[in-house]
């Protein structure tokens, strides 16, 4: 019996490749901004993974977990990332970046975002906050592209 999940999806990145190219160009500019800000690739991948966990984007999780592992991140830290605030495995700087990632992804109300931003400012420069904010914004957009298109996760050999 077919379900709604079996219905084919429009691959919006393929349907409008010029728009997707613009998104990829944004991602390239964001990568340059992170390099210019001196952010490590591992920190950026932790943020990408956390945003993708919150959004439940299997495709982006697959891509960015592999990238993080290839970049030297430990399997243990990736495994506990959903509960990062309950461990001592992350530095204050990483915790600030993860706080910012969660806040800009969930857009909390009632002043919580101001508290999160204040926490980030204790450990990150203005340039780092700006670059990380663009990482988070871009990752949220890529998550939505993959979720809407239902991009498949292929088994690894």
Short mmCIF file of C-alpha atoms in Angstrom, two decimals:
data_model
loop_
_atom_site.label_atom_id
_atom_site.label_comp_id
_atom_site.label_asym_id
_atom_site.label_seq_id
_atom_site.Cartn_x
_atom_site.Cartn_y
_atom_site.Cartn_z
CA UNK A 1 0.00 0.00 0.00
CA UNK A 2 1.45 3.39 -1.02
CA UNK A 3 1.76 6.13 1.56
CA UNK A 4 2.12 9.87 1.27
CA UNK A 5 5.85 9.43 1.89
CA UNK A 6 6.07 7.27 -1.23
CA UNK A 7 4.84 10.13 -3.41
CA UNK A 8 7.68 11.49 -5.55
CA UNK A 9 9.00 14.90 -4.67
CA UNK A 10 10.10 17.66 -6.98
CA UNK A 11 13.86 18.00 -6.71
CA UNK A 12 13.82 21.76 -6.40
CA UNK A 13 17.58 22.01 -6.85
CA UNK A 14 17.21 20.26 -10.23
CA UNK A 15 13.98 22.02 -11.22
CA UNK A 16 15.52 25.47 -10.78
CA UNK A 17 19.29 24.92 -11.04
CA UNK A 18 20.03 28.64 -11.32
CA UNK A 19 18.51 29.24 -7.88
CA UNK A 20 20.42 26.29 -6.43
CA UNK A 21 23.65 27.62 -7.99
CA UNK A 22 23.01 30.90 -6.16
CA UNK A 23 22.61 28.93 -2.91
CA UNK A 24 25.90 27.11 -3.63
CA UNK A 25 27.57 30.48 -4.34
CA UNK A 26 26.27 31.70 -0.97
CA UNK A 27 27.78 28.61 0.66
CA UNK A 28 31.15 29.34 -0.96
CA UNK A 29 31.03 32.94 0.31
CA UNK A 30 30.12 31.67 3.79
CA UNK A 31 33.08 29.23 3.74
CA UNK A 32 35.36 32.13 2.85
CA UNK A 33 33.90 34.24 5.66
CA UNK A 34 34.58 31.43 8.16
CA UNK A 35 38.18 31.15 6.95
CA UNK A 36 38.59 34.94 7.14
CA UNK A 37 37.22 34.87 10.69
CA UNK A 38 39.69 32.13 11.64
CA UNK A 39 37.01 29.54 12.45
CA UNK A 40 38.15 25.94 12.26
CA UNK A 41 36.52 23.57 9.81
CA UNK A 42 35.69 21.22 12.71
CA UNK A 43 33.79 23.97 14.56
CA UNK A 44 31.87 24.86 11.41
CA UNK A 45 30.99 21.19 10.85
CA UNK A 46 29.79 20.84 14.47
CA UNK A 47 27.46 23.79 13.84
CA UNK A 48 26.29 22.29 10.52
CA UNK A 49 25.58 18.98 12.23
CA UNK A 50 23.72 20.54 15.15
CA UNK A 51 21.51 22.64 12.85
CA UNK A 52 20.78 19.56 10.74
CA UNK A 53 19.94 17.54 13.87
CA UNK A 54 17.44 20.16 14.98
CA UNK A 55 15.87 20.25 11.51
CA UNK A 56 15.99 16.46 11.16
CA UNK A 57 17.70 16.62 7.78
CA UNK A 58 19.07 13.13 7.16
CA UNK A 59 20.83 14.06 3.93
CA UNK A 60 22.75 17.00 5.44
CA UNK A 61 23.57 14.97 8.55
CA UNK A 62 25.08 12.28 6.36
CA UNK A 63 27.20 14.80 4.46
CA UNK A 64 28.39 16.84 7.44
CA UNK A 65 29.07 13.96 9.83
CA UNK A 66 31.32 12.43 7.17
CA UNK A 67 33.01 15.82 6.63
CA UNK A 68 33.53 16.29 10.37
CA UNK A 69 35.03 12.83 10.79
CA UNK A 70 37.31 13.39 7.78
CA UNK A 71 38.36 16.71 9.34
CA UNK A 72 39.42 15.04 12.58
CA UNK A 73 36.30 15.31 14.74
CA UNK A 74 35.76 12.38 17.10
CA UNK A 75 32.88 9.95 16.80
CA UNK A 76 32.24 10.41 20.53
CA UNK A 77 31.67 14.16 20.28
CA UNK A 78 29.41 13.73 17.25
CA UNK A 79 27.44 11.03 19.09
CA UNK A 80 26.77 13.26 22.10
CA UNK A 81 26.21 16.46 20.11
CA UNK A 82 22.42 16.45 20.71
CA UNK A 83 23.24 16.66 24.45
CA UNK A 84 26.33 18.87 24.16
CA UNK A 85 25.27 21.15 27.02
CA UNK A 86 25.23 18.16 29.39
CA UNK A 87 28.86 17.19 28.74
CA UNK A 88 32.30 18.63 29.32
CA UNK A 89 33.52 17.50 25.89
CA UNK A 90 33.12 20.90 24.24
CA UNK A 91 35.14 24.06 24.84
CA UNK A 92 33.53 27.31 25.92
CA UNK A 93 34.03 28.63 22.40
CA UNK A 94 32.32 25.57 20.87
CA UNK A 95 29.52 25.83 23.41
CA UNK A 96 29.00 29.47 22.44
CA UNK A 97 28.83 28.51 18.75
CA UNK A 98 26.38 25.67 19.48
CA UNK A 99 24.23 28.00 21.59
CA UNK A 100 24.10 30.42 18.67
CA UNK A 101 23.28 27.56 16.26
CA UNK A 102 20.35 26.40 18.35
CA UNK A 103 19.06 29.90 18.94
CA UNK A 104 19.18 31.02 15.31
CA UNK A 105 17.63 27.74 14.15
CA UNK A 106 14.76 27.58 16.65
CA UNK A 107 14.25 31.35 16.99
CA UNK A 108 13.14 31.24 20.63
CA UNK A 109 10.89 33.92 22.10
CA UNK A 110 10.77 35.73 25.42
CA UNK A 111 14.28 37.15 25.41
CA UNK A 112 16.00 33.78 25.21
CA UNK A 113 17.73 34.74 21.98
CA UNK A 114 19.19 37.84 23.66
CA UNK A 115 20.58 35.65 26.46
CA UNK A 116 22.00 33.21 23.90
CA UNK A 117 23.58 36.05 21.95
CA UNK A 118 25.12 37.47 25.13
CA UNK A 119 26.61 34.06 25.86
CA UNK A 120 28.09 33.89 22.36
CA UNK A 121 29.62 37.37 22.74
CA UNK A 122 31.53 36.21 25.80
CA UNK A 123 33.55 33.74 23.72
CA UNK A 124 33.35 34.87 20.08
CA UNK A 125 34.39 38.02 18.27
CA UNK A 126 31.95 40.06 16.20
CA UNK A 127 33.50 38.63 13.02
CA UNK A 128 33.13 35.07 14.33
CA UNK A 129 29.51 35.66 15.38
CA UNK A 130 28.72 37.10 11.97
CA UNK A 131 30.43 34.27 10.07
CA UNK A 132 28.77 31.62 12.25
CA UNK A 133 25.39 33.31 11.81
CA UNK A 134 25.83 33.00 8.04
CA UNK A 135 26.83 29.33 8.45
CA UNK A 136 23.63 28.72 10.43
CA UNK A 137 21.44 30.62 7.96
CA UNK A 138 22.95 28.77 4.98
CA UNK A 139 22.70 25.37 6.70
CA UNK A 140 19.04 25.98 7.54
CA UNK A 141 18.42 26.79 3.86
CA UNK A 142 20.24 23.66 2.66
CA UNK A 143 18.30 21.58 5.20
CA UNK A 144 15.04 22.86 3.79
CA UNK A 145 16.12 22.20 0.20
CA UNK A 146 16.99 18.60 1.07
CA UNK A 147 13.90 18.03 3.21
CA UNK A 148 11.51 19.47 0.61
CA UNK A 149 13.20 17.46 -2.17
CA UNK A 150 13.55 14.40 0.08
CA UNK A 151 17.15 13.90 -1.00
CA UNK A 152 18.09 10.27 -0.32
CA UNK A 153 20.85 9.07 1.96
CA UNK A 154 22.79 6.35 0.20
CA UNK A 155 24.40 3.50 2.14
CA UNK A 156 28.17 3.79 2.43
CA UNK A 157 30.32 0.88 1.28
#
